[in-house]
PDB file of C-alpha atoms and ligand atoms in Angstrom:
ATOM      1  CA  UNK A   1     -51.011  51.448 185.368  1.00 62.00           C
ATOM      2  CA  UNK A   2     -49.763  54.906 184.645  1.00 76.00           C
ATOM      3  CA  UNK A   3     -48.665  55.369 181.108  1.00 94.00           C
ATOM      4  CA  UNK A   4     -47.179  57.964 178.840  1.00 98.00           C
ATOM      5  CA  UNK A   5     -48.437  59.075 175.442  1.00 98.00           C
ATOM      6  CA  UNK A   6     -46.415  60.699 172.691  1.00 99.00           C
ATOM      7  CA  UNK A   7     -48.474  63.201 170.678  1.00 99.00           C
ATOM      8  CA  UNK A   8     -47.015  63.809 167.209  1.00 99.00           C
ATOM      9  CA  UNK A   9     -48.462  67.154 166.165  1.00 99.00           C
ATOM     10  CA  UNK A  10     -49.127  67.859 162.476  1.00 99.00           C
ATOM     11  CA  UNK A  11     -45.964  66.327 160.959  1.00 99.00           C
ATOM     12  CA  UNK A  12     -47.446  66.876 157.497  1.00 98.00           C
ATOM     13  CA  UNK A  13     -46.051  67.726 154.083  1.00 99.00           C
ATOM     14  CA  UNK A  14     -47.577  71.211 153.945  1.00 98.00           C
ATOM     15  CA  UNK A  15     -45.627  72.234 157.070  1.00 98.00           C
ATOM     16  CA  UNK A  16     -42.339  70.937 155.658  1.00 98.00           C
ATOM     17  CA  UNK A  17     -40.037  72.643 153.128  1.00 98.00           C
ATOM     18  CA  UNK A  18     -41.822  72.813 149.756  1.00 98.00           C
ATOM     19  CA  UNK A  19     -45.250  72.721 151.437  1.00 98.00           C
ATOM     20  CA  UNK A  20     -48.004  75.337 151.369  1.00 98.00           C
ATOM     21  CA  UNK A  21     -47.294  76.594 154.904  1.00 98.00           C
ATOM     22  CA  UNK A  22     -43.665  75.550 155.117  1.00 98.00           C
ATOM     23  CA  UNK A  23     -42.014  75.837 158.517  1.00 98.00           C
ATOM     24  CA  UNK A  24     -38.266  76.457 158.307  1.00 97.00           C
ATOM     25  CA  UNK A  25     -36.514  73.132 158.878  1.00 98.00           C
ATOM     26  CA  UNK A  26     -39.891  71.510 159.570  1.00 98.00           C
ATOM     27  CA  UNK A  27     -38.693  68.167 158.244  1.00 98.00           C
ATOM     28  CA  UNK A  28     -35.915  68.133 160.855  1.00 98.00           C
ATOM     29  CA  UNK A  29     -38.492  66.977 163.413  1.00 98.00           C
ATOM     30  CA  UNK A  30     -39.185  63.711 161.585  1.00 99.00           C
ATOM     31  CA  UNK A  31     -36.045  61.857 162.634  1.00 98.00           C
ATOM     32  CA  UNK A  32     -36.408  63.045 166.244  1.00 98.00           C
ATOM     33  CA  UNK A  33     -40.082  62.124 166.323  1.00 99.00           C
ATOM     34  CA  UNK A  34     -39.272  58.652 164.994  1.00 99.00           C
ATOM     35  CA  UNK A  35     -36.658  58.097 167.734  1.00 98.00           C
ATOM     36  CA  UNK A  36     -39.130  59.190 170.405  1.00 98.00           C
ATOM     37  CA  UNK A  37     -41.803  56.949 168.919  1.00 98.00           C
ATOM     38  CA  UNK A  38     -39.426  53.948 168.960  1.00 98.00           C
ATOM     39  CA  UNK A  39     -38.691  54.643 172.645  1.00 98.00           C
ATOM     40  CA  UNK A  40     -42.350  54.935 173.552  1.00 98.00           C
ATOM     41  CA  UNK A  41     -43.209  51.826 171.600  1.00 98.00           C
ATOM     42  CA  UNK A  42     -40.443  49.804 173.278  1.00 97.00           C
ATOM     43  CA  UNK A  43     -41.673  50.973 176.693  1.00 97.00           C
ATOM     44  CA  UNK A  44     -45.246  49.887 175.941  1.00 96.00           C
ATOM     45  CA  UNK A  45     -46.410  53.505 175.895  1.00 98.00           C
ATOM     46  CA  UNK A  46     -48.937  55.015 173.504  1.00 98.00           C
ATOM     47  CA  UNK A  47     -48.266  57.007 170.342  1.00 98.00           C
ATOM     48  CA  UNK A  48     -50.944  59.170 168.731  1.00 99.00           C
ATOM     49  CA  UNK A  49     -50.836  61.844 166.044  1.00 99.00           C
ATOM     50  CA  UNK A  50     -52.821  64.913 165.125  1.00 99.00           C
ATOM     51  CA  UNK A  51     -53.511  65.847 161.512  1.00 99.00           C
ATOM     52  CA  UNK A  52     -54.565  69.270 160.299  1.00 98.00           C
ATOM     53  CA  UNK A  53     -57.374  68.292 157.880  1.00 98.00           C
ATOM     54  CA  UNK A  54     -59.177  71.281 156.430  1.00 99.00           C
ATOM     55  CA  UNK A  55     -61.987  71.404 153.871  1.00 98.00           C
ATOM     56  CA  UNK A  56     -61.018  73.427 150.757  1.00 98.00           C
ATOM     57  CA  UNK A  57     -63.245  76.298 151.906  1.00 98.00           C
ATOM     58  CA  UNK A  58     -61.833  76.563 155.413  1.00 98.00           C
ATOM     59  CA  UNK A  59     -62.394  79.975 157.017  1.00 98.00           C
ATOM     60  CA  UNK A  60     -58.758  80.259 158.142  1.00 98.00           C
ATOM     61  CA  UNK A  61     -57.668  80.523 154.506  1.00 98.00           C
ATOM     62  CA  UNK A  62     -57.022  84.068 153.254  1.00 98.00           C
ATOM     63  CA  UNK A  63     -58.396  82.880 149.900  1.00 98.00           C
ATOM     64  CA  UNK A  64     -61.887  82.636 151.405  1.00 98.00           C
ATOM     65  CA  UNK A  65     -62.130  86.331 152.273  1.00 98.00           C
ATOM     66  CA  UNK A  66     -62.239  89.291 149.887  1.00 98.00           C
ATOM     67  CA  UNK A  67     -59.313  91.641 150.314  1.00 98.00           C
ATOM     68  CA  UNK A  68     -57.574  89.512 152.955  1.00 98.00           C
ATOM     69  CA  UNK A  69     -53.889  88.642 152.557  1.00 98.00           C
ATOM     70  CA  UNK A  70     -51.942  85.821 154.148  1.00 98.00           C
ATOM     71  CA  UNK A  71     -50.731  86.963 157.567  1.00 97.00           C
ATOM     72  CA  UNK A  72     -53.615  89.409 158.140  1.00 98.00           C
ATOM     73  CA  UNK A  73     -55.562  89.034 161.375  1.00 98.00           C
ATOM     74  CA  UNK A  74     -59.260  88.446 160.756  1.00 98.00           C
ATOM     75  CA  UNK A  75     -62.207  87.305 162.890  1.00 98.00           C
ATOM     76  CA  UNK A  76     -63.388  83.722 162.670  1.00 98.00           C
ATOM     77  CA  UNK A  77     -66.106  82.412 164.986  1.00 97.00           C
ATOM     78  CA  UNK A  78     -65.650  85.642 166.934  1.00 98.00           C
ATOM     79  CA  UNK A  79     -61.970  84.939 167.595  1.00 98.00           C
ATOM     80  CA  UNK A  80     -58.823  86.612 166.270  1.00 98.00           C
ATOM     81  CA  UNK A  81     -57.544  84.430 163.458  1.00 98.00           C
ATOM     82  CA  UNK A  82     -54.364  84.538 161.387  1.00 98.00           C
ATOM     83  CA  UNK A  83     -55.254  84.266 157.676  1.00 98.00           C
ATOM     84  CA  UNK A  84     -53.212  81.338 156.339  1.00 98.00           C
ATOM     85  CA  UNK A  85     -52.410  80.165 152.851  1.00 98.00           C
ATOM     86  CA  UNK A  86     -54.570  77.233 151.731  1.00 99.00           C
ATOM     87  CA  UNK A  87     -52.934  74.243 153.452  1.00 98.00           C
ATOM     88  CA  UNK A  88     -53.541  70.684 154.656  1.00 99.00           C
ATOM     89  CA  UNK A  89     -56.682  70.184 152.599  1.00 99.00           C
ATOM     90  CA  UNK A  90     -57.996  66.800 153.672  1.00 98.00           C
ATOM     91  CA  UNK A  91     -57.265  64.112 151.096  1.00 98.00           C
ATOM     92  CA  UNK A  92     -54.482  66.030 149.311  1.00 98.00           C
ATOM     93  CA  UNK A  93     -50.749  65.167 149.431  1.00 98.00           C
ATOM     94  CA  UNK A  94     -50.060  68.294 151.508  1.00 98.00           C
ATOM     95  CA  UNK A  95     -52.238  66.923 154.304  1.00 99.00           C
ATOM     96  CA  UNK A  96     -50.410  63.587 154.381  1.00 98.00           C
ATOM     97  CA  UNK A  97     -47.824  62.817 157.010  1.00 99.00           C
ATOM     98  CA  UNK A  98     -44.181  63.285 156.017  1.00 99.00           C
ATOM     99  CA  UNK A  99     -43.233  60.162 154.036  1.00 98.00           C
ATOM    100  CA  UNK A 100     -40.460  59.211 156.499  1.00 98.00           C
ATOM    101  CA  UNK A 101     -42.614  59.425 159.622  1.00 99.00           C
ATOM    102  CA  UNK A 102     -43.031  55.947 161.122  1.00 98.00           C
ATOM    103  CA  UNK A 103     -46.809  55.956 160.877  1.00 98.00           C
ATOM    104  CA  UNK A 104     -46.971  52.238 161.710  1.00 98.00           C
ATOM    105  CA  UNK A 105     -46.220  53.170 165.326  1.00 98.00           C
ATOM    106  CA  UNK A 106     -49.220  55.531 165.557  1.00 98.00           C
ATOM    107  CA  UNK A 107     -52.194  54.002 167.394  1.00 98.00           C
ATOM    108  CA  UNK A 108     -54.726  56.588 166.338  1.00 98.00           C
ATOM    109  CA  UNK A 109     -54.829  59.777 164.262  1.00 98.00           C
ATOM    110  CA  UNK A 110     -56.960  62.711 165.433  1.00 98.00           C
ATOM    111  CA  UNK A 111     -58.029  65.019 162.607  1.00 98.00           C
ATOM    112  CA  UNK A 112     -58.701  68.660 163.412  1.00 98.00           C
ATOM    113  CA  UNK A 113     -59.684  71.840 161.621  1.00 98.00           C
ATOM    114  CA  UNK A 114     -62.424  69.949 159.792  1.00 98.00           C
ATOM    115  CA  UNK A 115     -65.150  72.558 160.499  1.00 98.00           C
ATOM    116  CA  UNK A 116     -64.872  75.405 157.953  1.00 98.00           C
ATOM    117  CA  UNK A 117     -66.298  77.885 160.466  1.00 98.00           C
ATOM    118  CA  UNK A 118     -63.510  77.669 163.047  1.00 98.00           C
ATOM    119  CA  UNK A 119     -59.816  76.815 163.321  1.00 98.00           C
ATOM    120  CA  UNK A 120     -58.391  74.164 165.576  1.00 98.00           C
ATOM    121  CA  UNK A 121     -54.775  74.479 166.651  1.00 98.00           C
ATOM    122  CA  UNK A 122     -55.047  72.053 169.540  1.00 98.00           C
ATOM    123  CA  UNK A 123     -55.330  68.318 169.044  1.00 98.00           C
ATOM    124  CA  UNK A 124     -57.962  68.303 171.814  1.00 98.00           C
ATOM    125  CA  UNK A 125     -60.467  71.061 171.011  1.00 98.00           C
ATOM    126  CA  UNK A 126     -61.445  73.649 168.404  1.00 98.00           C
ATOM    127  CA  UNK A 127     -60.127  77.136 169.179  1.00 98.00           C
ATOM    128  CA  UNK A 128     -63.347  78.049 171.036  1.00 97.00           C
ATOM    129  CA  UNK A 129     -63.082  74.891 173.184  1.00 97.00           C
ATOM    130  CA  UNK A 130     -66.611  73.787 172.217  1.00 97.00           C
ATOM    131  CA  UNK A 131     -65.925  70.707 170.046  1.00 98.00           C
ATOM    132  CA  UNK A 132     -63.643  67.913 171.149  1.00 98.00           C
ATOM    133  CA  UNK A 133     -61.675  65.530 168.927  1.00 98.00           C
ATOM    134  CA  UNK A 134     -61.991  62.752 171.494  1.00 98.00           C
ATOM    135  CA  UNK A 135     -58.257  62.760 172.238  1.00 98.00           C
ATOM    136  CA  UNK A 136     -58.684  63.388 175.956  1.00 98.00           C
ATOM    137  CA  UNK A 137     -61.121  60.496 176.433  1.00 98.00           C
ATOM    138  CA  UNK A 138     -58.893  58.240 174.312  1.00 98.00           C
ATOM    139  CA  UNK A 139     -55.832  58.982 176.467  1.00 98.00           C
ATOM    140  CA  UNK A 140     -57.771  58.524 179.696  1.00 98.00           C
ATOM    141  CA  UNK A 141     -59.161  55.186 178.480  1.00 97.00           C
ATOM    142  CA  UNK A 142     -55.564  54.002 178.020  1.00 96.00           C
ATOM    143  CA  UNK A 143     -54.621  55.083 181.542  1.00 97.00           C
ATOM    144  CA  UNK A 144     -52.335  57.837 180.297  1.00 98.00           C
ATOM    145  CA  UNK A 145     -51.248  60.363 182.935  1.00 98.00           C
ATOM    146  CA  UNK A 146     -48.328  62.011 181.161  1.00 98.00           C
ATOM    147  CA  UNK A 147     -48.052  63.262 177.579  1.00 98.00           C
ATOM    148  CA  UNK A 148     -44.996  64.238 175.572  1.00 98.00           C
ATOM    149  CA  UNK A 149     -45.619  66.638 172.710  1.00 99.00           C
ATOM    150  CA  UNK A 150     -43.533  67.313 169.597  1.00 99.00           C
ATOM    151  CA  UNK A 151     -44.020  68.348 165.970  1.00 99.00           C
ATOM    152  CA  UNK A 152     -45.243  71.406 164.048  1.00 98.00           C
ATOM    153  CA  UNK A 153     -45.580  74.164 164.733  1.00 98.00           C
ATOM    154  CA  UNK A 154     -44.196  75.232 168.141  1.00 98.00           C
ATOM    155  CA  UNK A 155     -46.005  78.586 168.165  1.00 98.00           C
ATOM    156  CA  UNK A 156     -49.437  77.304 167.050  1.00 98.00           C
ATOM    157  CA  UNK A 157     -50.499  73.689 167.195  1.00 98.00           C
ATOM    158  CA  UNK A 158     -47.787  72.350 169.517  1.00 99.00           C
ATOM    159  CA  UNK A 159     -48.458  75.153 172.010  1.00 99.00           C
ATOM    160  CA  UNK A 160     -52.237  74.811 171.859  1.00 98.00           C
ATOM    161  CA  UNK A 161     -52.025  71.025 172.238  1.00 99.00           C
ATOM    162  CA  UNK A 162     -49.605  71.197 175.177  1.00 99.00           C
ATOM    163  CA  UNK A 163     -51.675  73.837 177.011  1.00 98.00           C
ATOM    164  CA  UNK A 164     -54.920  71.914 176.473  1.00 98.00           C
ATOM    165  CA  UNK A 165     -53.213  68.759 177.754  1.00 98.00           C
ATOM    166  CA  UNK A 166     -52.324  70.632 180.958  1.00 98.00           C
ATOM    167  CA  UNK A 167     -55.928  71.835 181.279  1.00 98.00           C
ATOM    168  CA  UNK A 168     -57.117  68.263 180.834  1.00 98.00           C
ATOM    169  CA  UNK A 169     -54.994  67.281 183.842  1.00 98.00           C
ATOM    170  CA  UNK A 170     -52.075  65.532 182.172  1.00 98.00           C
ATOM    171  CA  UNK A 171     -48.441  66.033 183.098  1.00 98.00           C
ATOM    172  CA  UNK A 172     -46.925  67.570 179.971  1.00 98.00           C
ATOM    173  CA  UNK A 173     -43.435  67.499 178.492  1.00 98.00           C
ATOM    174  CA  UNK A 174     -42.581  69.335 175.274  1.00 99.00           C
ATOM    175  CA  UNK A 175     -39.549  68.104 173.342  1.00 99.00           C
ATOM    176  CA  UNK A 176     -38.233  71.438 172.043  1.00 98.00           C
ATOM    177  CA  UNK A 177     -35.658  69.907 169.738  1.00 98.00           C
ATOM    178  CA  UNK A 178     -38.384  67.893 168.023  1.00 98.00           C
ATOM    179  CA  UNK A 179     -40.490  71.010 167.304  1.00 98.00           C
ATOM    180  CA  UNK A 180     -40.095  73.870 164.819  1.00 98.00           C
ATOM    181  CA  UNK A 181     -41.896  77.232 164.736  1.00 98.00           C
ATOM    182  CA  UNK A 182     -43.642  79.281 162.049  1.00 98.00           C
ATOM    183  CA  UNK A 183     -42.033  82.425 163.555  1.00 98.00           C
ATOM    184  CA  UNK A 184     -44.183  85.089 161.877  1.00 96.00           C
ATOM    185  CA  UNK A 185     -42.176  87.229 164.296  1.00 97.00           C
ATOM    186  CA  UNK A 186     -38.664  85.856 164.782  1.00 96.00           C
ATOM    187  CA  UNK A 187     -39.012  84.944 168.464  1.00 98.00           C
ATOM    188  CA  UNK A 188     -42.536  83.457 168.422  1.00 98.00           C
ATOM    189  CA  UNK A 189     -41.182  79.920 168.894  1.00 98.00           C
ATOM    190  CA  UNK A 190     -39.057  80.921 171.890  1.00 98.00           C
ATOM    191  CA  UNK A 191     -41.959  82.859 173.409  1.00 98.00           C
ATOM    192  CA  UNK A 192     -44.229  79.850 172.965  1.00 98.00           C
ATOM    193  CA  UNK A 193     -41.740  77.580 174.761  1.00 98.00           C
ATOM    194  CA  UNK A 194     -41.464  80.160 177.582  1.00 98.00           C
ATOM    195  CA  UNK A 195     -45.269  80.324 177.908  1.00 98.00           C
ATOM    196  CA  UNK A 196     -45.604  76.530 177.938  1.00 99.00           C
ATOM    197  CA  UNK A 197     -42.910  76.373 180.631  1.00 98.00           C
ATOM    198  CA  UNK A 198     -44.522  79.137 182.707  1.00 98.00           C
ATOM    199  CA  UNK A 199     -47.896  77.398 182.579  1.00 98.00           C
ATOM    200  CA  UNK A 200     -46.466  74.088 183.808  1.00 98.00           C
ATOM    201  CA  UNK A 201     -45.013  72.130 180.915  1.00 98.00           C
ATOM    202  CA  UNK A 202     -41.590  70.573 181.308  1.00 98.00           C
ATOM    203  CA  UNK A 203     -39.423  71.588 178.338  1.00 98.00           C
ATOM    204  CA  UNK A 204     -37.097  68.736 177.338  1.00 97.00           C
TER     205      UNK A 204
HETATM  206  C1  VGL B 301     -50.856  75.067 162.133  1.00 55.62           C
HETATM  207  C2  VGL B 301     -51.262  77.153 161.276  1.00 55.62           C
HETATM  208  C3  VGL B 301     -52.406  76.706 160.661  1.00 55.62           C
HETATM  209  C4  VGL B 301     -49.972  74.166 162.944  1.00 55.62           C
HETATM  210  C5  VGL B 301     -52.014  74.590 161.526  1.00 55.62           C
HETATM  211  O1  VGL B 301     -50.001  72.948 162.745  1.00 55.62           O
HETATM  212  O2  VGL B 301     -49.221  74.708 163.798  1.00 55.62           O
HETATM  213  N1  VGL B 301     -50.505  76.340 162.012  1.00 55.62           N
HETATM  214  N2  VGL B 301     -52.771  75.418 160.787  1.00 55.62           N
HETATM  215 ZN1   ZN B 302     -54.370  74.658 159.612  1.00 55.62          ZN
END
């Protein structure tokens, strides 16, 4: 039977107001994500979540590089990498899901960004597409053909997850109203939605 999966991307304290990498209005996605999750649950569809879960010495942290400031572009594993503030350190409160997220509806959590040598925006693969989290196999085992994506942040992990889902052969919908962007440049979120649309995602 063909099924849908809802992928809740990185709805974690550090991406919400007061967090280490706070996304403006990031907590506004929680209520919308919960409503979507209730819908999916009632329909017998699958709900999964991704969790940014870095070691304290993660190479994406500006703090790990001499003379590098947050927002600088550095090289990590040979790829361009934004230098971020220390965030979502596995096991700390900042890495935990927002306290109001209905985690009881989540079937499985996929941690990412666990390798200090490379970042992982997508819930499917590290940024060099070499290491998989197992999400694709998990969805296929459940007979999922269509995924809906929401969460944080539109211009990084939501985009990377949605585009990888397309590449993995899923139909992809992105619920724009249930996403918020980092917006290092003011229109990054809008550009990300445009790119996801152009590459084949349906924007809800
Ligand atoms: C994210 C920057 C660094 C995200 C994660 O969840 O979009 N962004 N780590
Ligand atoms: Zn991160």
